[in-house]
Amino acid sequence: MNIHEYQAKELLRSYGVPVPDGRVAHNVDNAATAAEELGGERWVVKAQIHAGGRGKGGGVKVASSIDEVRQYTNQMIGAQLVTPQTGAEGRLVQRVLVEQASNIEKEYYLGMVIDRASQRITVIASASGGMNIEEVAKETPERVIREAVDPAVGLMGFQCRKIAAKIGLRGKQIGEASKLMLALYRAFRDKDALLVEINPLAETGDGALIAVDAKISFDGNALYRHQDITELRDFDEEDSKEVEATGHGLNYIALDGNVGCIVNGAGLAMATMDAISFHKGKPANFLDVGGGASPEKVGNAFRIVLQDPNVKIILVNIFAGINRCDWIAEGLVQAMRDLEINVPIVVRLAGTNVELGAPILEQSGFPFIMADNLDDAATRVMTTLEASS
Ligand code: GDP
Ligand code: MN
């Protein structure tokens, strides 16, 4: 789960990470008042969307007067902001963060991620931070340094000092950077983050370090123990189908193909997507209806998959263990009766009570395309698609 920059900064501030003073604003008047209250002579107006690259897309502007704060806020709020990370349609900006502008002398990069290969939180840092960090990482990877954290002892002071020195910090900056990294690490660990990114970590005129930008992603599987983080969720930034699916206890991820998938079990859902891809098809989604797939759940699964206008065919792949194929079959027939389904449906049923389930589908009068196994199912999906195009 992702949160907005202003939320990330608030959280990091509470852990002792230095961040600029700022206020979030939902309209032009709020933004002007925020700037007046913050004081100073220059402010930054920053569009709050769950995507980076805002600087390149006009979503970060430095204002030298309250009038300019108004002007930039007016341009951003209500607009679809397109950045290198949003795709061509962009993202609707509903609020901006107004901050006292920092006087940036140099931009560093500081991040932490869970490195799956080493199974450790890993600190990533670079002296070449800022808007082109992706290119730096690609073209001059030696300018990006990594330091893995041993989970038994946590991030150690000597590691922080080593990282700080490697990115060129000197003197009292080393102590400052170490404090900052330890605070960041505590926030990461306490809140079950998957990624924290400070880019840029700015050095200001007086040599101080401050987090000018902040991005945090949390582990969705750990949200149950973080009520405070769960409350920060912004449903407007998420796929509406995914949000609805969560409410029905379905595990749904939208993808960009045209083969809708309804499967019980996450592993089988992955295998189904692999089989479709192997036959040169493109899955429209990942959908795990779970073990106890009731007829209601199956119906909800169909409704969500069918909300995607790209779906041209649906593959239902059920391997019933605890589940029962006859029950699933009834759910399928019910869904056909209740919903307006005008795409072909390929069904592969296996496991408990398959001898009862298959006849229910065959005798239902609906044109289910029955498959014998997963490979057969994927093949039938492709031949049906070809025949109808
Ligand atoms: P991103 O493009 O979405 O990652 O947004 P950032 O918050 O990183 O802002 C992009 C760039 O705007 C930064 O790399 C800075 O160069 C610049 N910027 C952001 N805030 C300030 C500020 O307070 N003062 C100055 N001078 N530049 C800023
Ligand atoms: Mn940034």
CSV table of C-alpha atoms in Angstrom, one decimal, residues 6-345:
chain,number,residue,atom,x,y,z
A,6,TYR,CA,2.6,14.7,2.9
A,7,GLN,CA,1.6,11.6,4.9
A,8,ALA,CA,5.0,10.0,4.5
A,9,LYS,CA,6.7,13.2,5.7
A,10,GLU,CA,4.4,13.5,8.7
A,11,LEU,CA,5.2,9.9,9.7
A,12,LEU,CA,9.0,10.4,9.2
A,13,ARG,CA,8.9,13.7,11.2
A,14,SER,CA,7.4,11.8,14.1
A,15,TYR,CA,10.5,9.5,14.0
A,16,GLY,CA,12.9,12.5,14.0
A,17,VAL,CA,13.7,12.7,10.3
A,18,PRO,CA,14.2,16.4,9.3
A,19,VAL,CA,11.5,17.4,6.8
A,20,PRO,CA,10.4,20.9,5.6
A,21,ASP,CA,7.5,22.6,7.3
A,22,GLY,CA,4.4,22.2,5.2
A,23,ARG,CA,0.6,22.0,4.9
A,24,VAL,CA,-1.7,20.1,2.7
A,25,ALA,CA,-4.3,22.1,0.8
A,26,HIS,CA,-7.4,21.1,-1.1
A,27,ASN,CA,-8.0,24.4,-2.9
A,28,VAL,CA,-6.4,27.7,-3.9
A,29,ASP,CA,-7.5,29.7,-0.8
A,30,ASN,CA,-6.2,26.9,1.6
A,31,ALA,CA,-2.9,26.9,-0.3
A,32,ALA,CA,-2.5,30.7,0.1
A,33,THR,CA,-3.3,30.6,3.8
A,34,ALA,CA,-0.9,27.7,4.3
A,35,ALA,CA,1.9,29.7,2.6
A,36,GLU,CA,1.1,32.8,4.7
A,37,GLU,CA,1.1,30.7,7.9
A,38,LEU,CA,4.4,29.0,7.0
A,39,GLY,CA,6.0,32.4,6.3
A,40,GLY,CA,9.2,33.0,4.4
A,41,GLU,CA,9.7,34.2,0.9
A,42,ARG,CA,9.7,31.1,-1.3
A,43,TRP,CA,7.4,28.0,-1.2
A,44,VAL,CA,7.1,24.8,-3.1
A,45,VAL,CA,3.7,23.7,-4.4
A,46,LYS,CA,3.7,19.9,-4.9
A,47,ALA,CA,0.9,17.9,-6.5
A,48,GLN,CA,0.0,14.9,-4.2
A,49,ILE,CA,-0.5,11.8,-6.3
A,50,HIS,CA,0.8,8.2,-5.8
A,51,ALA,CA,3.4,8.5,-8.6
A,52,GLY,CA,6.8,9.9,-8.8
A,53,GLY,CA,8.5,12.0,-11.5
A,54,ARG,CA,6.3,14.9,-10.7
A,55,GLY,CA,9.1,17.4,-11.1
A,56,LYS,CA,9.4,16.3,-14.7
A,57,GLY,CA,5.6,16.6,-15.3
A,58,GLY,CA,5.1,20.1,-13.8
A,59,GLY,CA,3.8,18.8,-10.5
A,60,VAL,CA,6.5,20.5,-8.4
A,61,LYS,CA,6.8,24.3,-8.6
A,62,VAL,CA,8.8,26.8,-6.6
A,63,ALA,CA,6.7,30.0,-5.9
A,64,SER,CA,8.2,33.4,-5.0
A,65,SER,CA,5.0,35.0,-4.0
A,66,ILE,CA,1.6,34.1,-2.5
A,67,ASP,CA,0.1,34.9,-5.9
A,68,GLU,CA,2.3,32.3,-7.5
A,69,VAL,CA,1.3,29.8,-4.8
A,70,ARG,CA,-2.3,30.5,-5.9
A,71,GLN,CA,-1.4,30.3,-9.6
A,72,TYR,CA,0.4,26.9,-9.3
A,73,THR,CA,-2.2,25.4,-7.0
A,74,ASN,CA,-4.9,26.5,-9.5
A,75,GLN,CA,-3.0,24.8,-12.3
A,76,MET,CA,-2.5,21.5,-10.4
A,77,ILE,CA,-5.7,20.8,-8.5
A,78,GLY,CA,-8.3,19.3,-10.7
A,79,ALA,CA,-5.8,18.6,-13.5
A,80,GLN,CA,-4.7,15.1,-14.7
A,81,LEU,CA,-1.0,15.2,-14.0
A,82,VAL,CA,1.1,13.2,-16.4
A,83,THR,CA,4.6,12.1,-15.3
A,84,PRO,CA,7.0,9.5,-16.5
A,85,GLN,CA,5.3,7.1,-14.0
A,86,THR,CA,1.6,7.7,-14.5
A,87,GLY,CA,1.0,6.5,-18.1
A,88,ALA,CA,-0.5,8.8,-20.7
A,89,GLU,CA,-3.8,9.3,-19.0
A,90,GLY,CA,-2.1,10.8,-15.9
A,91,ARG,CA,-3.6,11.1,-12.4
A,92,LEU,CA,-6.2,13.5,-11.0
A,93,VAL,CA,-4.6,15.9,-8.5
A,94,GLN,CA,-7.0,16.5,-5.6
A,95,ARG,CA,-4.6,18.2,-3.2
A,96,VAL,CA,-1.2,19.9,-3.0
A,97,LEU,CA,1.5,20.1,-0.4
A,98,VAL,CA,2.7,23.7,0.3
A,99,GLU,CA,6.1,23.8,1.9
A,100,GLN,CA,8.7,26.4,2.8
A,101,ALA,CA,11.2,26.1,-0.1
A,102,SER,CA,14.5,24.5,0.8
A,103,ASN,CA,17.7,26.1,-0.4
A,104,ILE,CA,19.2,23.1,-2.1
A,105,GLU,CA,22.9,23.0,-2.6
A,106,LYS,CA,23.2,19.3,-3.4
A,107,GLU,CA,20.9,16.3,-3.9
A,108,TYR,CA,21.6,12.9,-2.5
A,109,TYR,CA,19.5,9.7,-2.7
A,110,LEU,CA,18.7,7.6,0.4
A,111,GLY,CA,16.4,4.6,0.3
A,112,MET,CA,15.7,1.4,2.1
A,113,VAL,CA,14.1,-1.7,0.6
A,114,ILE,CA,13.6,-5.3,1.4
A,115,ASP,CA,16.1,-7.1,-0.8
A,116,ARG,CA,14.4,-10.4,-1.5
A,117,ALA,CA,17.6,-12.2,-2.6
A,118,SER,CA,19.4,-11.5,0.7
A,119,GLN,CA,16.2,-11.4,2.7
A,120,ARG,CA,17.4,-8.2,4.4
A,121,ILE,CA,16.5,-4.6,4.6
A,122,THR,CA,19.0,-2.9,2.4
A,123,VAL,CA,20.1,0.7,2.5
A,124,ILE,CA,20.7,2.3,-0.9
A,125,ALA,CA,22.4,5.6,-1.2
A,126,SER,CA,24.0,7.8,-3.8
A,127,ALA,CA,25.7,11.1,-4.1
A,128,SER,CA,23.9,11.6,-7.4
A,129,GLY,CA,20.3,11.9,-6.1
A,130,GLY,CA,17.5,13.9,-7.7
A,131,MET,CA,15.3,13.5,-10.7
A,132,ASN,CA,17.6,11.4,-12.7
A,133,ILE,CA,18.4,8.7,-10.2
A,134,GLU,CA,16.9,6.0,-12.5
A,135,GLU,CA,19.5,6.9,-15.2
A,136,VAL,CA,22.3,7.0,-12.7
A,137,ALA,CA,21.4,3.5,-11.5
A,138,LYS,CA,21.3,2.2,-15.0
A,139,GLU,CA,24.3,3.9,-16.6
A,140,THR,CA,26.7,4.3,-13.6
A,141,PRO,CA,25.6,1.7,-11.1
A,142,GLU,CA,28.9,2.1,-9.3
A,143,ARG,CA,27.5,5.4,-8.0
A,144,VAL,CA,24.8,3.7,-6.1
A,145,ILE,CA,26.0,2.0,-2.9
A,146,ARG,CA,24.2,-0.7,-0.9
A,147,GLU,CA,24.5,-1.9,2.6
A,148,ALA,CA,22.5,-4.9,4.0
A,149,VAL,CA,21.1,-4.8,7.5
A,150,ASP,CA,21.5,-7.9,9.7
A,151,PRO,CA,18.0,-8.4,11.2
A,152,ALA,CA,19.5,-9.8,14.5
A,153,VAL,CA,21.1,-6.5,15.4
A,154,GLY,CA,19.4,-3.9,13.2
A,155,LEU,CA,21.1,-1.0,11.4
A,156,MET,CA,24.3,-0.2,13.2
A,157,GLY,CA,26.0,3.2,13.7
A,158,PHE,CA,29.2,2.1,11.9
A,159,GLN,CA,27.2,1.1,8.8
A,160,CYS,CA,25.5,4.6,8.7
A,161,ARG,CA,28.9,6.3,9.0
A,162,LYS,CA,30.3,4.2,6.3
A,163,ILE,CA,27.4,4.9,3.9
A,164,ALA,CA,27.5,8.7,4.8
A,165,ALA,CA,31.3,8.8,4.0
A,166,LYS,CA,30.8,6.8,0.8
A,167,ILE,CA,28.3,9.4,-0.6
A,168,GLY,CA,30.8,12.2,0.2
A,169,LEU,CA,29.4,13.6,3.5
A,170,ARG,CA,31.9,15.1,5.8
A,171,GLY,CA,32.4,16.4,9.4
A,172,LYS,CA,29.2,16.8,11.4
A,173,GLN,CA,27.1,15.8,8.4
A,174,ILE,CA,28.2,12.2,9.1
A,175,GLY,CA,26.6,12.2,12.5
A,176,GLU,CA,23.5,14.0,11.2
A,177,ALA,CA,23.1,11.5,8.3
A,178,SER,CA,23.6,8.6,10.7
A,179,LYS,CA,20.8,9.9,13.0
A,180,LEU,CA,18.6,10.3,10.0
A,181,MET,CA,19.3,6.8,8.7
A,182,LEU,CA,18.6,5.2,12.1
A,183,ALA,CA,15.3,7.1,12.3
A,184,LEU,CA,14.3,6.0,8.8
A,185,TYR,CA,15.2,2.4,9.7
A,186,ARG,CA,13.1,2.5,12.8
A,187,ALA,CA,10.1,3.8,10.8
A,188,PHE,CA,10.7,1.2,8.2
A,189,ARG,CA,10.8,-1.7,10.7
A,190,ASP,CA,8.1,-0.5,13.0
A,191,LYS,CA,5.6,0.0,10.2
A,192,ASP,CA,6.4,-3.0,8.1
A,193,ALA,CA,7.4,-1.0,5.1
A,194,LEU,CA,8.6,-2.5,1.9
A,195,LEU,CA,10.3,0.6,0.6
A,196,VAL,CA,11.2,4.0,1.9
A,197,GLU,CA,12.7,6.5,-0.5
A,198,ILE,CA,14.1,10.0,0.2
A,199,ASN,CA,14.9,11.6,-3.1
A,200,PRO,CA,16.3,14.1,-2.9
A,201,LEU,CA,17.9,14.1,0.5
A,202,ALA,CA,19.0,17.7,0.2
A,203,GLU,CA,22.0,19.5,1.6
A,204,THR,CA,21.0,23.1,2.3
A,205,GLY,CA,23.2,26.2,2.2
A,206,ASP,CA,24.3,25.7,5.8
A,207,GLY,CA,25.3,22.1,5.2
A,208,ALA,CA,22.2,20.7,7.0
A,209,LEU,CA,20.4,17.6,5.6
A,210,ILE,CA,16.6,17.5,5.0
A,211,ALA,CA,14.2,15.1,3.3
A,212,VAL,CA,12.8,17.2,0.5
A,213,ASP,CA,10.7,14.2,-0.9
A,214,ALA,CA,9.5,11.1,0.7
A,215,LYS,CA,7.9,7.9,-0.6
A,216,ILE,CA,6.8,4.9,1.5
A,217,SER,CA,5.2,1.6,0.5
A,218,PHE,CA,3.8,-0.7,3.2
A,219,ASP,CA,3.4,-4.5,3.2
A,220,GLY,CA,-0.4,-5.0,2.6
A,221,ASN,CA,-0.2,-8.3,4.5
A,222,ALA,CA,0.9,-6.5,7.6
A,223,LEU,CA,-1.7,-3.8,7.6
A,224,TYR,CA,-3.9,-5.7,10.1
A,225,ARG,CA,-1.5,-4.6,12.8
A,226,HIS,CA,-1.2,-1.0,11.7
A,227,GLN,CA,-4.5,0.7,12.1
A,228,ASP,CA,-2.8,4.2,11.8
A,229,ILE,CA,-1.3,3.3,8.4
A,230,THR,CA,-4.5,1.7,7.2
A,231,GLU,CA,-6.3,5.0,7.8
A,232,LEU,CA,-3.9,6.7,5.4
A,233,ARG,CA,-5.1,4.6,2.4
A,234,ASP,CA,-6.4,6.8,-0.5
A,235,PHE,CA,-8.9,4.7,-2.5
A,236,ASP,CA,-9.0,7.3,-5.3
A,237,GLU,CA,-5.4,6.3,-6.1
A,238,GLU,CA,-6.2,2.6,-6.4
A,239,ASP,CA,-7.9,0.6,-9.1
A,240,SER,CA,-11.6,0.7,-8.2
A,241,LYS,CA,-12.0,-3.0,-9.1
A,242,GLU,CA,-9.2,-3.9,-6.7
A,243,VAL,CA,-10.8,-1.9,-3.9
A,244,GLU,CA,-14.2,-3.6,-4.5
A,245,ALA,CA,-12.5,-7.0,-4.6
A,246,THR,CA,-10.8,-6.4,-1.2
A,247,GLY,CA,-14.3,-5.7,0.2
A,248,HIS,CA,-15.5,-9.1,-1.0
A,249,GLY,CA,-12.5,-11.0,0.3
A,250,LEU,CA,-11.2,-11.6,-3.2
A,251,ASN,CA,-7.6,-11.1,-4.1
A,252,TYR,CA,-7.7,-9.2,-7.4
A,253,ILE,CA,-5.0,-7.5,-9.4
A,254,ALA,CA,-5.8,-5.7,-12.6
A,255,LEU,CA,-3.5,-6.4,-15.6
A,256,ASP,CA,-3.6,-5.2,-19.2
A,257,GLY,CA,-4.6,-8.3,-21.2
A,258,ASN,CA,-8.0,-9.6,-22.4
A,259,VAL,CA,-8.3,-13.0,-20.8
A,260,GLY,CA,-10.3,-12.6,-17.5
A,261,CYS,CA,-9.2,-15.2,-14.9
A,262,ILE,CA,-11.3,-16.6,-12.0
A,263,VAL,CA,-9.3,-19.1,-10.0
A,264,ASN,CA,-9.3,-20.6,-6.5
A,265,GLY,CA,-5.9,-20.4,-4.9
A,266,ALA,CA,-3.1,-17.9,-5.4
A,267,GLY,CA,-0.6,-20.6,-6.7
A,268,LEU,CA,-3.2,-21.9,-9.2
A,269,ALA,CA,-4.0,-18.4,-10.3
A,270,MET,CA,-0.3,-17.8,-11.0
A,271,ALA,CA,-0.1,-21.1,-12.9
A,272,THR,CA,-3.2,-20.1,-14.9
A,273,MET,CA,-1.6,-16.8,-15.9
A,274,ASP,CA,1.5,-18.7,-16.9
A,275,ALA,CA,-0.5,-21.2,-19.0
A,276,ILE,CA,-2.3,-18.3,-20.8
A,277,SER,CA,1.0,-16.5,-21.5
A,278,PHE,CA,2.6,-19.8,-22.7
A,279,HIS,CA,-0.1,-20.0,-25.3
A,280,LYS,CA,0.6,-16.4,-26.3
A,281,GLY,CA,-2.4,-14.9,-24.6
A,282,LYS,CA,-2.5,-12.0,-22.1
A,283,PRO,CA,-4.3,-12.3,-18.7
A,284,ALA,CA,-6.6,-9.3,-17.9
A,285,ASN,CA,-6.2,-10.0,-14.2
A,286,PHE,CA,-5.0,-12.1,-11.3
A,287,LEU,CA,-8.0,-13.3,-9.3
A,288,ASP,CA,-7.9,-15.7,-6.4
A,289,VAL,CA,-11.4,-16.4,-5.0
A,290,GLY,CA,-9.9,-18.3,-2.1
A,291,GLY,CA,-10.6,-21.7,-0.6
A,292,GLY,CA,-14.2,-21.3,0.4
A,293,ALA,CA,-15.5,-20.0,-2.9
A,294,SER,CA,-19.3,-19.6,-2.2
A,295,PRO,CA,-21.7,-18.9,-5.1
A,296,GLU,CA,-21.8,-15.3,-3.8
A,297,LYS,CA,-18.1,-15.0,-4.1
A,298,VAL,CA,-18.1,-16.5,-7.6
A,299,GLY,CA,-20.8,-14.0,-8.6
A,300,ASN,CA,-18.8,-11.1,-7.2
A,301,ALA,CA,-15.7,-12.4,-9.0
A,302,PHE,CA,-17.6,-12.4,-12.3
A,303,ARG,CA,-18.9,-8.9,-11.7
A,304,ILE,CA,-15.5,-7.5,-11.0
A,305,VAL,CA,-13.8,-9.2,-13.9
A,306,LEU,CA,-16.5,-8.0,-16.3
A,307,GLN,CA,-16.0,-4.4,-15.2
A,308,ASP,CA,-12.8,-4.4,-17.2
A,309,PRO,CA,-13.9,-3.5,-20.8
A,310,ASN,CA,-10.8,-5.3,-22.2
A,311,VAL,CA,-12.0,-8.7,-21.1
A,312,LYS,CA,-13.0,-10.7,-24.2
A,313,ILE,CA,-13.1,-14.2,-22.6
A,314,ILE,CA,-13.1,-15.6,-19.1
A,315,LEU,CA,-11.2,-18.7,-17.9
A,316,VAL,CA,-12.6,-20.3,-14.8
A,317,ASN,CA,-10.0,-22.7,-13.3
A,318,ILE,CA,-11.0,-24.5,-10.2
A,319,PHE,CA,-9.2,-27.2,-8.4
A,320,ALA,CA,-11.4,-28.2,-5.5
A,321,GLY,CA,-9.9,-29.6,-2.4
A,322,ILE,CA,-11.9,-28.3,0.6
A,323,ASN,CA,-14.1,-26.7,-2.0
A,324,ARG,CA,-16.7,-28.7,-3.9
A,325,CYS,CA,-17.1,-28.6,-7.7
A,326,ASP,CA,-20.9,-28.9,-7.6
A,327,TRP,CA,-21.1,-25.9,-5.4
A,328,ILE,CA,-18.8,-23.9,-7.7
A,329,ALA,CA,-20.8,-25.1,-10.7
A,330,GLU,CA,-24.0,-23.8,-9.0
A,331,GLY,CA,-22.3,-20.5,-8.4
A,332,LEU,CA,-21.3,-20.3,-12.1
A,333,VAL,CA,-24.9,-21.1,-13.3
A,334,GLN,CA,-26.3,-18.5,-10.9
A,335,ALA,CA,-23.8,-15.9,-12.1
A,336,MET,CA,-24.9,-16.6,-15.7
A,337,ARG,CA,-28.5,-16.1,-14.8
A,338,ASP,CA,-28.0,-12.9,-12.7
A,339,LEU,CA,-25.4,-11.1,-14.9
A,340,GLU,CA,-25.3,-10.1,-18.4
A,341,ILE,CA,-22.4,-12.1,-19.5
A,342,ASN,CA,-21.7,-11.9,-23.2
A,343,VAL,CA,-18.2,-13.2,-23.4
A,344,PRO,CA,-17.3,-16.9,-23.9
A,345,ILE,CA,-16.5,-18.8,-20.7
